[in-house]
Structure formats: structure tokens, C-alpha cells
mmCIF file of C-alpha atoms and ligand atoms in Angstrom:
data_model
loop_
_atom_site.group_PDB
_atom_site.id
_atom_site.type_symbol
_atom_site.label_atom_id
_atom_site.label_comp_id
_atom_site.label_asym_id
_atom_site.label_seq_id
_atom_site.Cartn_x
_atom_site.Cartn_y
_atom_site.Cartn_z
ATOM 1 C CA UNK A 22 0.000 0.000 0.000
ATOM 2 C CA UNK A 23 2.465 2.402 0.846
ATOM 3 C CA UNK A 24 4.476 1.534 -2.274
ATOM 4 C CA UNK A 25 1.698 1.875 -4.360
ATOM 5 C CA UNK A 26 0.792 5.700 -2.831
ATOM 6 C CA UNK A 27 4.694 6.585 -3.245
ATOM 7 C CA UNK A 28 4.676 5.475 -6.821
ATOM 8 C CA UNK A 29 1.577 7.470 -7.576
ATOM 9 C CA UNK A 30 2.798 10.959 -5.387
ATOM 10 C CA UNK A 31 5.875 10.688 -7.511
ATOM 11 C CA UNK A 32 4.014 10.524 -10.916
ATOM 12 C CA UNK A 33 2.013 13.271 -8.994
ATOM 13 C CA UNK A 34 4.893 15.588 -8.312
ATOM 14 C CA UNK A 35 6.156 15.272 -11.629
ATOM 15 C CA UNK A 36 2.789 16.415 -13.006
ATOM 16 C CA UNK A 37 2.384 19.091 -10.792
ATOM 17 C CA UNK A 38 6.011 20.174 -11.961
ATOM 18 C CA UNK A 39 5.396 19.702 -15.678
ATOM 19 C CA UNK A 40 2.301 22.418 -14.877
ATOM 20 C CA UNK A 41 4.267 24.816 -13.584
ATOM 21 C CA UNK A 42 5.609 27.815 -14.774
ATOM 22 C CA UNK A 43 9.584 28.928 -13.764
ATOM 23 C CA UNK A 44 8.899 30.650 -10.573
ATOM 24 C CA UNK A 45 6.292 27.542 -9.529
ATOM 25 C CA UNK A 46 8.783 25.104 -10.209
ATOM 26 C CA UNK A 47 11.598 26.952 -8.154
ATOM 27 C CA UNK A 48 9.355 27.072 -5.391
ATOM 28 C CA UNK A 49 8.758 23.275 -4.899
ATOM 29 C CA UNK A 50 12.477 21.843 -5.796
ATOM 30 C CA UNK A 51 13.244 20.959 -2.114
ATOM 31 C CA UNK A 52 9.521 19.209 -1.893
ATOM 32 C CA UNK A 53 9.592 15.362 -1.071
ATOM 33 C CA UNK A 54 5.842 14.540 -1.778
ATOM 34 C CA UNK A 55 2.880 15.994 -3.932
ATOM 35 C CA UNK A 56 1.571 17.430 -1.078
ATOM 36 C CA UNK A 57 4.445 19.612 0.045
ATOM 37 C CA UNK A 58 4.594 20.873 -3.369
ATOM 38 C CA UNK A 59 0.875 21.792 -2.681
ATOM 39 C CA UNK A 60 2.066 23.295 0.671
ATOM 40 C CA UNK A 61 5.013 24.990 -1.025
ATOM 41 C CA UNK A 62 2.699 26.704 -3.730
ATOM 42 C CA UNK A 63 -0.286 27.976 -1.066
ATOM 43 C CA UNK A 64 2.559 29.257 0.986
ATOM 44 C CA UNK A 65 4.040 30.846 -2.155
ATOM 45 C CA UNK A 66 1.017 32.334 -4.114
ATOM 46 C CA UNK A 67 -1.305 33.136 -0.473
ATOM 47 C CA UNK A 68 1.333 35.567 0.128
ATOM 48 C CA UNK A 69 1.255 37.648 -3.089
ATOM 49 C CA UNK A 70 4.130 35.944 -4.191
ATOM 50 C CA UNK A 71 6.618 36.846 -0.999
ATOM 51 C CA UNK A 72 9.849 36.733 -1.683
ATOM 52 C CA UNK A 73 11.349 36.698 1.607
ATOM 53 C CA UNK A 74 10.253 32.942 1.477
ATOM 54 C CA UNK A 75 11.473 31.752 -1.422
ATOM 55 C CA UNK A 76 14.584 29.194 -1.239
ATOM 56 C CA UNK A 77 18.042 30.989 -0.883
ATOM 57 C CA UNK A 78 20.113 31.565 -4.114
ATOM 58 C CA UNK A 79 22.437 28.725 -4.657
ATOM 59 C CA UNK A 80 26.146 29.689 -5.009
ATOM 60 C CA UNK A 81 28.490 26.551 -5.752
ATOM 61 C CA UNK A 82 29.722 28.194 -9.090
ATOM 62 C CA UNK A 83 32.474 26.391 -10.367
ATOM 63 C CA UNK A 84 34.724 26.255 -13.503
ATOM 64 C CA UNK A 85 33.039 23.949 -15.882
ATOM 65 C CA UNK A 86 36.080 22.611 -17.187
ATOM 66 C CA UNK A 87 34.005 19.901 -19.116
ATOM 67 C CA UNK A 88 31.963 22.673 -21.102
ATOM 68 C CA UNK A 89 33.941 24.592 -23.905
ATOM 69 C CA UNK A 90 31.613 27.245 -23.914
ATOM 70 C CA UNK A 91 31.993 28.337 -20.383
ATOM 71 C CA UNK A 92 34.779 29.607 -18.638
ATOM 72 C CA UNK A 93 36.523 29.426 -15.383
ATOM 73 C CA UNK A 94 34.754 31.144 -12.227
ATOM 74 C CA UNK A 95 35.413 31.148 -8.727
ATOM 75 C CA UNK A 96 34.291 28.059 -6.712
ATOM 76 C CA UNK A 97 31.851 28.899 -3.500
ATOM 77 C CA UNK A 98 29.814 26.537 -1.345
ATOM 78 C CA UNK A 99 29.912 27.574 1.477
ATOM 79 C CA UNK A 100 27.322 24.909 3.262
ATOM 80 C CA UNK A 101 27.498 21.497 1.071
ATOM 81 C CA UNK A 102 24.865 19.989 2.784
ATOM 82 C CA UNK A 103 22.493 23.341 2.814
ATOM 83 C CA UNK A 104 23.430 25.032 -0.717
ATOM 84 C CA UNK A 105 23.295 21.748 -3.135
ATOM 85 C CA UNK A 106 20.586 19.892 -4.943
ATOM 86 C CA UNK A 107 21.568 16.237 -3.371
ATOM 87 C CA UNK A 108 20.730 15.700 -0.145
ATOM 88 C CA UNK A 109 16.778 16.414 -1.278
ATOM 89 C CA UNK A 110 16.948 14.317 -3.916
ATOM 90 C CA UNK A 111 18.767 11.741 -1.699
ATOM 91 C CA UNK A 112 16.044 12.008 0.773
ATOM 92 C CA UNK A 113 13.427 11.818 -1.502
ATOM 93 C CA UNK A 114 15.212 8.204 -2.913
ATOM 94 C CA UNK A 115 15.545 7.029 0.681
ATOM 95 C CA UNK A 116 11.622 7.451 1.082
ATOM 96 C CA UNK A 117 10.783 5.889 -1.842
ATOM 97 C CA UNK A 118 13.464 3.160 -2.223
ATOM 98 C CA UNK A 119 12.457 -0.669 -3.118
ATOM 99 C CA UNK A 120 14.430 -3.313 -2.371
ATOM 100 C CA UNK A 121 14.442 -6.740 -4.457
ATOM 101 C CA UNK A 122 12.404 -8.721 -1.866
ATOM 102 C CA UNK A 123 9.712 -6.799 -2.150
ATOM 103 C CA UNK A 124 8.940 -7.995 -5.693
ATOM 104 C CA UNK A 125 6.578 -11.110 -5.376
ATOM 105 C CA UNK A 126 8.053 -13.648 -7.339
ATOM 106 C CA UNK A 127 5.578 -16.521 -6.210
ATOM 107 C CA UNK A 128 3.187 -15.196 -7.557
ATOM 108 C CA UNK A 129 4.920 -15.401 -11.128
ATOM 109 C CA UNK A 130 2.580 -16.519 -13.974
ATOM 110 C CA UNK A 131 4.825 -18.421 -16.554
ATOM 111 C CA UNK A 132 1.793 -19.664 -18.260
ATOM 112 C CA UNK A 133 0.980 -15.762 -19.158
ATOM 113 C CA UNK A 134 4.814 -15.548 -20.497
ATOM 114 C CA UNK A 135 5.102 -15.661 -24.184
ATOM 115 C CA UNK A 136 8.337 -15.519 -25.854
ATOM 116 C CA UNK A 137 7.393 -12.164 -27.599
ATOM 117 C CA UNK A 138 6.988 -11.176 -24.176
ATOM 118 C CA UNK A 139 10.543 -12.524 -23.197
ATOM 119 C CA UNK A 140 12.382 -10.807 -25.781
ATOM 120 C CA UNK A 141 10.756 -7.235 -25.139
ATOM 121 C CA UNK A 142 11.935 -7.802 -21.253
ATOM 122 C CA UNK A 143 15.453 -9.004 -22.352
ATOM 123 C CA UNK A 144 15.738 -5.806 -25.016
ATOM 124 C CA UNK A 145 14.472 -3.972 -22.383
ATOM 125 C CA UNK A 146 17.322 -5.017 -19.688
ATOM 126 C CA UNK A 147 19.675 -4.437 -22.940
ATOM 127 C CA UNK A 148 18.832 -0.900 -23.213
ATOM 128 C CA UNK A 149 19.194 -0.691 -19.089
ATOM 129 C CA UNK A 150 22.878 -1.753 -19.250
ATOM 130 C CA UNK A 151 24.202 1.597 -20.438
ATOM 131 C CA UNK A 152 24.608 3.331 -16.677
ATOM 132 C CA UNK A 153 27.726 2.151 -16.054
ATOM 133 C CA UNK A 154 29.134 3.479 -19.204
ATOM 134 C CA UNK A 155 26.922 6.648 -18.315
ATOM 135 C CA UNK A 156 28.676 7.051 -14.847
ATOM 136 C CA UNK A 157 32.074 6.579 -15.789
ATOM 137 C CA UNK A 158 31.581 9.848 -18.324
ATOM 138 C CA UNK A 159 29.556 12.105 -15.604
ATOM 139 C CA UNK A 160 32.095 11.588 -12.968
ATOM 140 C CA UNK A 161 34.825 12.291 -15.811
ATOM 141 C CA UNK A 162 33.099 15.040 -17.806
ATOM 142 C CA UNK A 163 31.020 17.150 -14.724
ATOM 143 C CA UNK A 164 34.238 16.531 -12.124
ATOM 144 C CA UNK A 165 34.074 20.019 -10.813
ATOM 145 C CA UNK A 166 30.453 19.332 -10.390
ATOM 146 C CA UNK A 167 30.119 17.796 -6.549
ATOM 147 C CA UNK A 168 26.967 17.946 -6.435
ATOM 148 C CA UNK A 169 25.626 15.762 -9.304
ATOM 149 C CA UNK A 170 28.542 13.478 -8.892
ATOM 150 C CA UNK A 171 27.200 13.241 -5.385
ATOM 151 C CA UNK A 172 23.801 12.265 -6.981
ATOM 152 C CA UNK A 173 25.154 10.440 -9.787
ATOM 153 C CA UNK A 174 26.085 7.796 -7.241
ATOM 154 C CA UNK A 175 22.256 7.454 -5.871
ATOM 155 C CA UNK A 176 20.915 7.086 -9.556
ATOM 156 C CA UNK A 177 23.550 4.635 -10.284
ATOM 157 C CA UNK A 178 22.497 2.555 -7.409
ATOM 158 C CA UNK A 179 19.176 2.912 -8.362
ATOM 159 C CA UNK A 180 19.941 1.841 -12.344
ATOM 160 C CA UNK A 181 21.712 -0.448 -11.897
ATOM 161 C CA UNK A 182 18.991 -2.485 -9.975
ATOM 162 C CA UNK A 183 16.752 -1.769 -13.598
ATOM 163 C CA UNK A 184 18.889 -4.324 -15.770
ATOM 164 C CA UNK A 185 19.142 -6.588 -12.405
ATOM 165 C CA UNK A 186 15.505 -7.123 -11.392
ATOM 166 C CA UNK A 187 14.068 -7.630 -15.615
ATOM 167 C CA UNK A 188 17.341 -10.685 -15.772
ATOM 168 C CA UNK A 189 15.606 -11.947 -12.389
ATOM 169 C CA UNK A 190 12.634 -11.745 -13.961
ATOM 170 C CA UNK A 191 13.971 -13.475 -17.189
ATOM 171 C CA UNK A 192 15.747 -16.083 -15.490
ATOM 172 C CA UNK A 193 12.658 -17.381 -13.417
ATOM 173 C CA UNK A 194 11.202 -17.996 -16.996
ATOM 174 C CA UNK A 195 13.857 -19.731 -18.716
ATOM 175 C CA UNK A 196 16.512 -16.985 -19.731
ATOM 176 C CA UNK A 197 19.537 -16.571 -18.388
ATOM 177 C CA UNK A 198 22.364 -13.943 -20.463
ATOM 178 C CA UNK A 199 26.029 -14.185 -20.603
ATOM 179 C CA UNK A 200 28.774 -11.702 -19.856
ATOM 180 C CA UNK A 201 28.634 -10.523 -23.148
ATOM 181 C CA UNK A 202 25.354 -9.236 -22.618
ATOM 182 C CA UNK A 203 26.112 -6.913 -20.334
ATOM 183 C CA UNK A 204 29.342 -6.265 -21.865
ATOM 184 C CA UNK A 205 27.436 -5.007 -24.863
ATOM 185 C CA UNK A 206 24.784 -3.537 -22.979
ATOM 186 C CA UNK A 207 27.391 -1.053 -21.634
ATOM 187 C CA UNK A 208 28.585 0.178 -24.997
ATOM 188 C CA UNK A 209 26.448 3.843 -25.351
ATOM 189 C CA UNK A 210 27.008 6.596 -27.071
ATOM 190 C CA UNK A 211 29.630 9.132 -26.611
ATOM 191 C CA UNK A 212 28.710 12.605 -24.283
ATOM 192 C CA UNK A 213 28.313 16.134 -25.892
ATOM 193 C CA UNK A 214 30.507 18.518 -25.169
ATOM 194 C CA UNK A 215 27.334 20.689 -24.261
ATOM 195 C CA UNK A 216 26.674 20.063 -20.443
ATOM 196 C CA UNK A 217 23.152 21.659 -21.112
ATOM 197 C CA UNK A 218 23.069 19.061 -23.906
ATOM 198 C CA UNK A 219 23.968 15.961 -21.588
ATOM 199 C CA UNK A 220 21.621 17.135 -18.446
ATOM 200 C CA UNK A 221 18.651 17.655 -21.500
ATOM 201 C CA UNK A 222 19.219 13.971 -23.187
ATOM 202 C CA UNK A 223 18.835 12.439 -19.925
ATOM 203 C CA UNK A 224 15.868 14.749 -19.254
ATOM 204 C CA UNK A 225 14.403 13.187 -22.196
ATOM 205 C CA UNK A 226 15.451 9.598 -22.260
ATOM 206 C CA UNK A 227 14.166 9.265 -18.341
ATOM 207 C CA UNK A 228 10.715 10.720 -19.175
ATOM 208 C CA UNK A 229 10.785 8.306 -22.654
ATOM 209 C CA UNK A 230 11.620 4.977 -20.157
ATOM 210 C CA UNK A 231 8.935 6.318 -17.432
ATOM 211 C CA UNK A 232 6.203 6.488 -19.967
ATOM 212 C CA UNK A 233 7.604 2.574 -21.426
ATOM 213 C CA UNK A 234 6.949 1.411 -18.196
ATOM 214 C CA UNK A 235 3.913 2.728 -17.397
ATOM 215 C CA UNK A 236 2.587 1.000 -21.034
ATOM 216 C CA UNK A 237 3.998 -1.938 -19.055
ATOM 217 C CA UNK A 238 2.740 -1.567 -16.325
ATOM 218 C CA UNK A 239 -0.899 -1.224 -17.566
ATOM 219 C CA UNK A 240 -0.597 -3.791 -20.215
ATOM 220 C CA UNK A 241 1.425 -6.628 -18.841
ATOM 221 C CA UNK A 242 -0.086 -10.198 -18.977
ATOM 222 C CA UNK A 243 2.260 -11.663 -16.401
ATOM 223 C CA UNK A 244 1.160 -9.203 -13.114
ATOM 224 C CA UNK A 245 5.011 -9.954 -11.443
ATOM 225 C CA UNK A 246 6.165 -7.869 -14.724
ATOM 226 C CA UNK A 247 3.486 -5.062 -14.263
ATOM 227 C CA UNK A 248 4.675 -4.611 -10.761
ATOM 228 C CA UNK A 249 8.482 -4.312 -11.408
ATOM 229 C CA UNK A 250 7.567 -2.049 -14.733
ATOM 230 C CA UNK A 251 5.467 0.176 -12.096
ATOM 231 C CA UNK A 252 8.698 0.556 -9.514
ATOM 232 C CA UNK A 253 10.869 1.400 -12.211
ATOM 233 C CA UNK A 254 8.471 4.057 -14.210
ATOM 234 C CA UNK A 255 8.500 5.864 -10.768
ATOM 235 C CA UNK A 256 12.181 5.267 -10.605
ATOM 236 C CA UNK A 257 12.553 7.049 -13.875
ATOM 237 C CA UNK A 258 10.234 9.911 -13.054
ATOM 238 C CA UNK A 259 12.040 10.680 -10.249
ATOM 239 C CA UNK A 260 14.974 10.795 -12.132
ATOM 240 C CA UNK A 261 13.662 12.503 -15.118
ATOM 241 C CA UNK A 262 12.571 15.251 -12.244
ATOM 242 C CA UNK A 263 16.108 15.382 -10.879
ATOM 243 C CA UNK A 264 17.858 15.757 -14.091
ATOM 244 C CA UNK A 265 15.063 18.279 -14.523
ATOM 245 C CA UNK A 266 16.908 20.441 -11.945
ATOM 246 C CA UNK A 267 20.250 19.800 -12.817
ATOM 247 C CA UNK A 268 19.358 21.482 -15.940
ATOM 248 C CA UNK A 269 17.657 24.628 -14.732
ATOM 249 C CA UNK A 270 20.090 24.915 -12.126
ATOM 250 C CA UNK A 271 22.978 24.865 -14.944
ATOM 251 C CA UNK A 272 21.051 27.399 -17.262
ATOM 252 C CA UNK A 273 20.231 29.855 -14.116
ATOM 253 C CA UNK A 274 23.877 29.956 -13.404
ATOM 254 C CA UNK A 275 24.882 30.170 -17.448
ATOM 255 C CA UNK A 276 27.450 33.144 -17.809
ATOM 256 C CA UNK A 277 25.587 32.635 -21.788
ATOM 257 C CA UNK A 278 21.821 31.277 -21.113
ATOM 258 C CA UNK A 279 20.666 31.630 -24.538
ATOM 259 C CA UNK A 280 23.695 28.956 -25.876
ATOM 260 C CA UNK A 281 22.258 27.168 -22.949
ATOM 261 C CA UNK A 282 18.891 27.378 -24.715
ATOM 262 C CA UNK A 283 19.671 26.734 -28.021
ATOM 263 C CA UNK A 284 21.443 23.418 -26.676
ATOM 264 C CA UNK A 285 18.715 22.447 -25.195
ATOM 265 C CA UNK A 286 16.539 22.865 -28.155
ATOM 266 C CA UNK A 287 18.969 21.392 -30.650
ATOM 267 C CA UNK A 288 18.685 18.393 -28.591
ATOM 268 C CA UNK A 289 14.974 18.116 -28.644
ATOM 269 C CA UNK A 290 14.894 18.631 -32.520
ATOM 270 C CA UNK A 291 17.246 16.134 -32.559
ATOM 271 C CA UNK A 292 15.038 13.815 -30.659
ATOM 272 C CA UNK A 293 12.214 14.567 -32.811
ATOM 273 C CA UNK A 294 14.150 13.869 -35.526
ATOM 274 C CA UNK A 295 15.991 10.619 -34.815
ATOM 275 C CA UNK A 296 12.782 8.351 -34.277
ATOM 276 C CA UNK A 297 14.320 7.273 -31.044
ATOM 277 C CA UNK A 298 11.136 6.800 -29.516
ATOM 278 C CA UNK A 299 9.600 5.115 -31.958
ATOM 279 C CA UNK A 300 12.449 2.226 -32.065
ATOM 280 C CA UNK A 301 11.966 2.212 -28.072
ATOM 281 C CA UNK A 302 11.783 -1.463 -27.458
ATOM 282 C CA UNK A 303 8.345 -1.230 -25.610
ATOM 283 C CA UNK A 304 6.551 0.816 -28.295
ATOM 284 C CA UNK A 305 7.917 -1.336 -30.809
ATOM 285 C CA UNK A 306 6.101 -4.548 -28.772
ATOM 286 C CA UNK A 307 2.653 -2.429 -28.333
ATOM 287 C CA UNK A 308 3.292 -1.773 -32.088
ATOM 288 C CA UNK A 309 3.670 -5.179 -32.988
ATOM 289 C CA UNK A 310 0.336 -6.470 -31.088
ATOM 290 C CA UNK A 311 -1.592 -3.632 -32.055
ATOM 291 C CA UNK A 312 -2.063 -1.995 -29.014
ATOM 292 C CA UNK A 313 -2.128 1.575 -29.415
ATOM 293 C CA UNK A 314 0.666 3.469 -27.390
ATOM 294 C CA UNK A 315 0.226 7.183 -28.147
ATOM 295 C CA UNK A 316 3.754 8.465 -28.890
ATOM 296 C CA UNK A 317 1.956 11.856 -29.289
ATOM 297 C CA UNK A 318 1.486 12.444 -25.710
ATOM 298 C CA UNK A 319 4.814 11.390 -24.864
ATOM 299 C CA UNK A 320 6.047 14.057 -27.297
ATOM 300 C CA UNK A 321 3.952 16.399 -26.276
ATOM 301 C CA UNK A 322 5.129 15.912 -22.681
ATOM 302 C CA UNK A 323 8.934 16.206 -23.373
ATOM 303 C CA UNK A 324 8.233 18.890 -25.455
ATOM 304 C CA UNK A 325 5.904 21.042 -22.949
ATOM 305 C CA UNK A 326 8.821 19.485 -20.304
ATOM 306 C CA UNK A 327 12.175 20.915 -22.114
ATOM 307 C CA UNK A 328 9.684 24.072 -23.380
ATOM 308 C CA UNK A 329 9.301 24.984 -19.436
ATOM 309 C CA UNK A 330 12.944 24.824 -18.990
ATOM 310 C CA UNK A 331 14.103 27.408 -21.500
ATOM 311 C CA UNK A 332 11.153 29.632 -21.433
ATOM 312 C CA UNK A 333 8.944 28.736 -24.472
ATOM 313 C CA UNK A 334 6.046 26.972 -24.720
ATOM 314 C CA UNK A 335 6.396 23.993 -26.904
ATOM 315 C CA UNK A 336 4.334 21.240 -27.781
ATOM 316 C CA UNK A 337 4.735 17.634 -30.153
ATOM 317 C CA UNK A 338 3.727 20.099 -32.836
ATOM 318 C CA UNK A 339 5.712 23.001 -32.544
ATOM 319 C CA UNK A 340 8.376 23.827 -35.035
ATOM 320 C CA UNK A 341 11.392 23.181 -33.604
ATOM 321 C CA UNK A 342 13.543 24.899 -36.708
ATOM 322 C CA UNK A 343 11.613 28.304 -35.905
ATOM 323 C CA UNK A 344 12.236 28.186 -32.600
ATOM 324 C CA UNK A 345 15.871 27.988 -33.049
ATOM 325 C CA UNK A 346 16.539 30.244 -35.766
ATOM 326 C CA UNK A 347 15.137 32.966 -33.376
ATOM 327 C CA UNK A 348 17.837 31.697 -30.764
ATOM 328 C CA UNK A 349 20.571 32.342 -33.150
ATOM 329 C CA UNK A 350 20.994 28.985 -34.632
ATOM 330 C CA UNK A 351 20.721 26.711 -37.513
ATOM 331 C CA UNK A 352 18.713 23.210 -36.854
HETATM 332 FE FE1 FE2 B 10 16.325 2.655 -15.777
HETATM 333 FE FE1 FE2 B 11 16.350 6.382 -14.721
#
């Protein structure tokens, strides 16, 4: 029960985030559940919009060695624990953190397993081997950054656990992988030299995985797979959410916001462009039973999602090549 209300206040939060305008979202960053960010907002807006109580300025401005656009500025945190994004979104794991037990694998239906079935979980655990890779190049590329390397370490915990519990899964009916699998799994592709860029394309990939999983969740016909698919969607909207604020911390910071911007954007168009979602293993499945999976929404919720991060309001629709021309730059 209290899994189940945890998973749904963290789809919750990340609604009531998508909603929200720049100066709504600031306001409920150091929130843990839907109903602080309710709190957070009556506090906020019953006040005429007092200032006095919104969350201190942040101040841990380092050189960004890893970005070539940006250049070297002083360092100053003064309180680690009270000036960084972390130890929220560290809390906010520890609250809603699952362990393997809890997954109930007596109650496992093989006769509901088909082997369609089995090879959408194992590309699935595939496409969840790439975190290590992923790790390796944020604590190489952001090194200056101690505060997402400090969260960098919770998500990779919480990843890596992904790929783990779907090869539980497929083991209890009848696959088992090699080395090489998740030797292969880890190969992914290389990081931008952007920082915006990186922080975006995880933005993006985490909401694309959340929505995969909820399909899954909904549509499973073995229930022991709908459960796990449920944990990790609200894994990945968490994450999606904290990436979220990487992000606008980096562009609020940006000595050039509008690069920042057009980054950002450049990666969406890409996205729109590169058909990644449609190749996602779980559409693909949906697609090949006929069961609609509406790749609209989820492009109209990235899109709305990466719109309220650099100040424009986008939708699946919007033209992307417009949009950046009037930052300065050419699709
Ligand atoms: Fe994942
Ligand atoms: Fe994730």
C-alpha cells in the first residue's frame, strides 16, 4: 500500500512540476511529496508571491572545465549539505526506495509468459545496461560538479537495480544472459561537449523509459512484470525530475543562457528527428500487437517538459527549426 501511494505521489509531483511555470517550479524543488509541493505553492502564491520565502540563491559556481563554452569562475559553497541539490533528492530516494524482496516472485505466472513477451523484457534489460558506461563519463566530464557526482552515485544505485531485477525476472522464466550481454549492454554513445546538452538527453530519455513502463505496467499479462515495470516508471520519473533540476540549475547559473537554450533545443529537434522513440523497445512490442501506445502524448510531454525549462512553450507540434533560428541557430 504504501508503495503503491509513493509510486503514484511521484508521478504526482512530476505532473504538478510539468504544470508549472519557472517561478512555480523553483518554489517546490526541495519538496519530497505531492503534497508539500501543494504546501510549497499555497505558501508561495497566499502571500502575493513573498519573496522573503522563497529558497536561498544557490552559489556553488564552479569552472566547468568539461563545457567549452563556459569559462573558469570562482568556486563557493559555502554549506554542502544546505546550498546543493543532493541531499533532497537523496532524501526523496531514501523514502521511496524498493528493495528486491519486495517484488513477489511466487506469484509469477509463466503460463501468461510468451516468448514475444521474453524478448521485449530481455531488449528492455539491454537498453538498461548503459549506466555504467553513463557514470564513468559524468564523474569524468562534470568533475568540478560535486553535487551531481554526489547524486550520480544514488541514480547509479538505483539503475543499476533496472537491468538486475528484468534478468531476475527473465531467469525465473527460462533466460539466463552471458557476460557478453552486459558487456554489450554497456557500450552507449559518446557525451556532448554541451553540459546543457547531456543534463537535456537524460531529461528526455528518463521521461521516454517512465512512460515505457507505465505501457507496461498497464498492459502486462504476467502481473510480477506489471509490478516491477510500475517501480521502475516511478524510478525514472524521479529521475527525469532530478535531471530536470540539474538542468535549470545549470542554465540559471549560465554566464551565456541563450547557448544554454539553443542546446537544449537542438537536442529536442534532434530527438524529434531521430525516431528514437519510436524504435523504443516497448513501443515497438505495443506496435507489434496492435495496441495503441500514443507516442503523441509522450512528445507532447517532453516537449511542454524541455519548453518549461528554457522559457517557451512547446508542444509535439511546434516547429522546432523556428524556434531555433530565433535563438541564433541553424537546426
Ligand atoms: Fe532505468
Ligand atoms: Fe532512470
Amino acid at each position: 500500500m504504501h508503495d503503491e501511494w509513493c509510486l503514484k505521489d511521484q508521478e504526482a509531483q512530476l505532473m504538478i512540476l510539468l504544470a508549472l511555470k519557472k517561478v512555480g517550479q523553483k518554489c517546490i524543488y526541495h519538496t519530497q511529496t505531492s503534497k508539500d509541493s501543494w504546501d510549497c505553492l499555497k505558501t508561495r502564491y497566499s502571500t502575493g508571491g513573498d519573496r522573503r520565502r522563497r529558497p536561498r540563491r544557490r552559489r556553488d559556481r564552479v569552472p566547468d572545465r568539461g563545457d567549452p563554452h563556459r569559462g573558469s569562475g570562482g568556486s563557493v559553497i559555502r554549506d554542502v549539505i544546505g546550498e546543493t541539490l543532493y541531499p533532497q533528492l537523496f532524501a526523496q530516494a531514501e523514502v521511496v526506495r524498493w528493495r528486491m524482496q519486495d517484488i513477489p516472485w511466487r506469484r509469477l505466472d509463466r503460463g501468461a509468459v510468451s516468448d514475444a513477451l521474453r524478448q521485449l523484457v530481455r531488449e528492455i534489460a539491454f537498453s538498461e545496461m548503459t549506466t555504467a558506461t553513463a557514470t564513468r563519463r559524468f564523474l569524468t566530464d562534470f568533475p568540478d560538479d560535486i553535487d551531481l557526482t554526489q547524486w550520480i552515485a544514488v541514480w547509479f544505485y538505483e539503475e543499476t537495480k533496472h537491468p538486475d531485477v528484468l534478468l531476475r525476472w527473465l531467469r525465473q522464466v527460462g533466460v539466463v544472459v552471458d557476460d557478453r550481454f552486459v558487456h554489450h549492454g554497456r557500450a552507449t554513445a559518446p557525451f556532448m561537449r554541451s553540459r546543457m546538452g547531456t543534463l537535456v538527453t537524460n531529461v528526455i530519455s528518463e521521461m521516454v523509459a517512465s512512460t515505457g513502463y507505465v505501457a507496461l505496467r498497464d498492459r502486462s499479462p504476467e502481473p510480477v512484470l506489471g509490478q516491477i515495470a510500475g517501480r521502475l516508471a516511478a524510478d525514472e520519473a524521479r529521475h527525469c525530475a532530478s535531471f530536470y533540476q540539474y538542468a535549470r540549475r545549470h542554465l540559471e547559473r549560465s554566464r551565456d543562457p541563450d547557448r544554454e537554450r539553443r542546446d537544449a533545443l537542438k537536442i529536442l529537434f534532434m530527438w524529434f528527428h531521430s525516431n528514437e522513440l519510436v524504435s523504443h523497445p516497448v513501443s515497438e512490442f505495443f506496435q507489434r500487437h496492435q495496441v495503441a501506445f500514443d507516442i503523441t502524448t509522450v512528445r507532447d510531454r517532453v516537449s511542454r517538459l524541455i519548453g518549461l525549462l528554457i522559457g517557451l512553450e512547446l508542444t509535439g507540434s511546434s516547429d522546432l527549426g523556428q524556434h531555433l533560428s530565433r535563438l541564433g541557430a541553424k537546426p
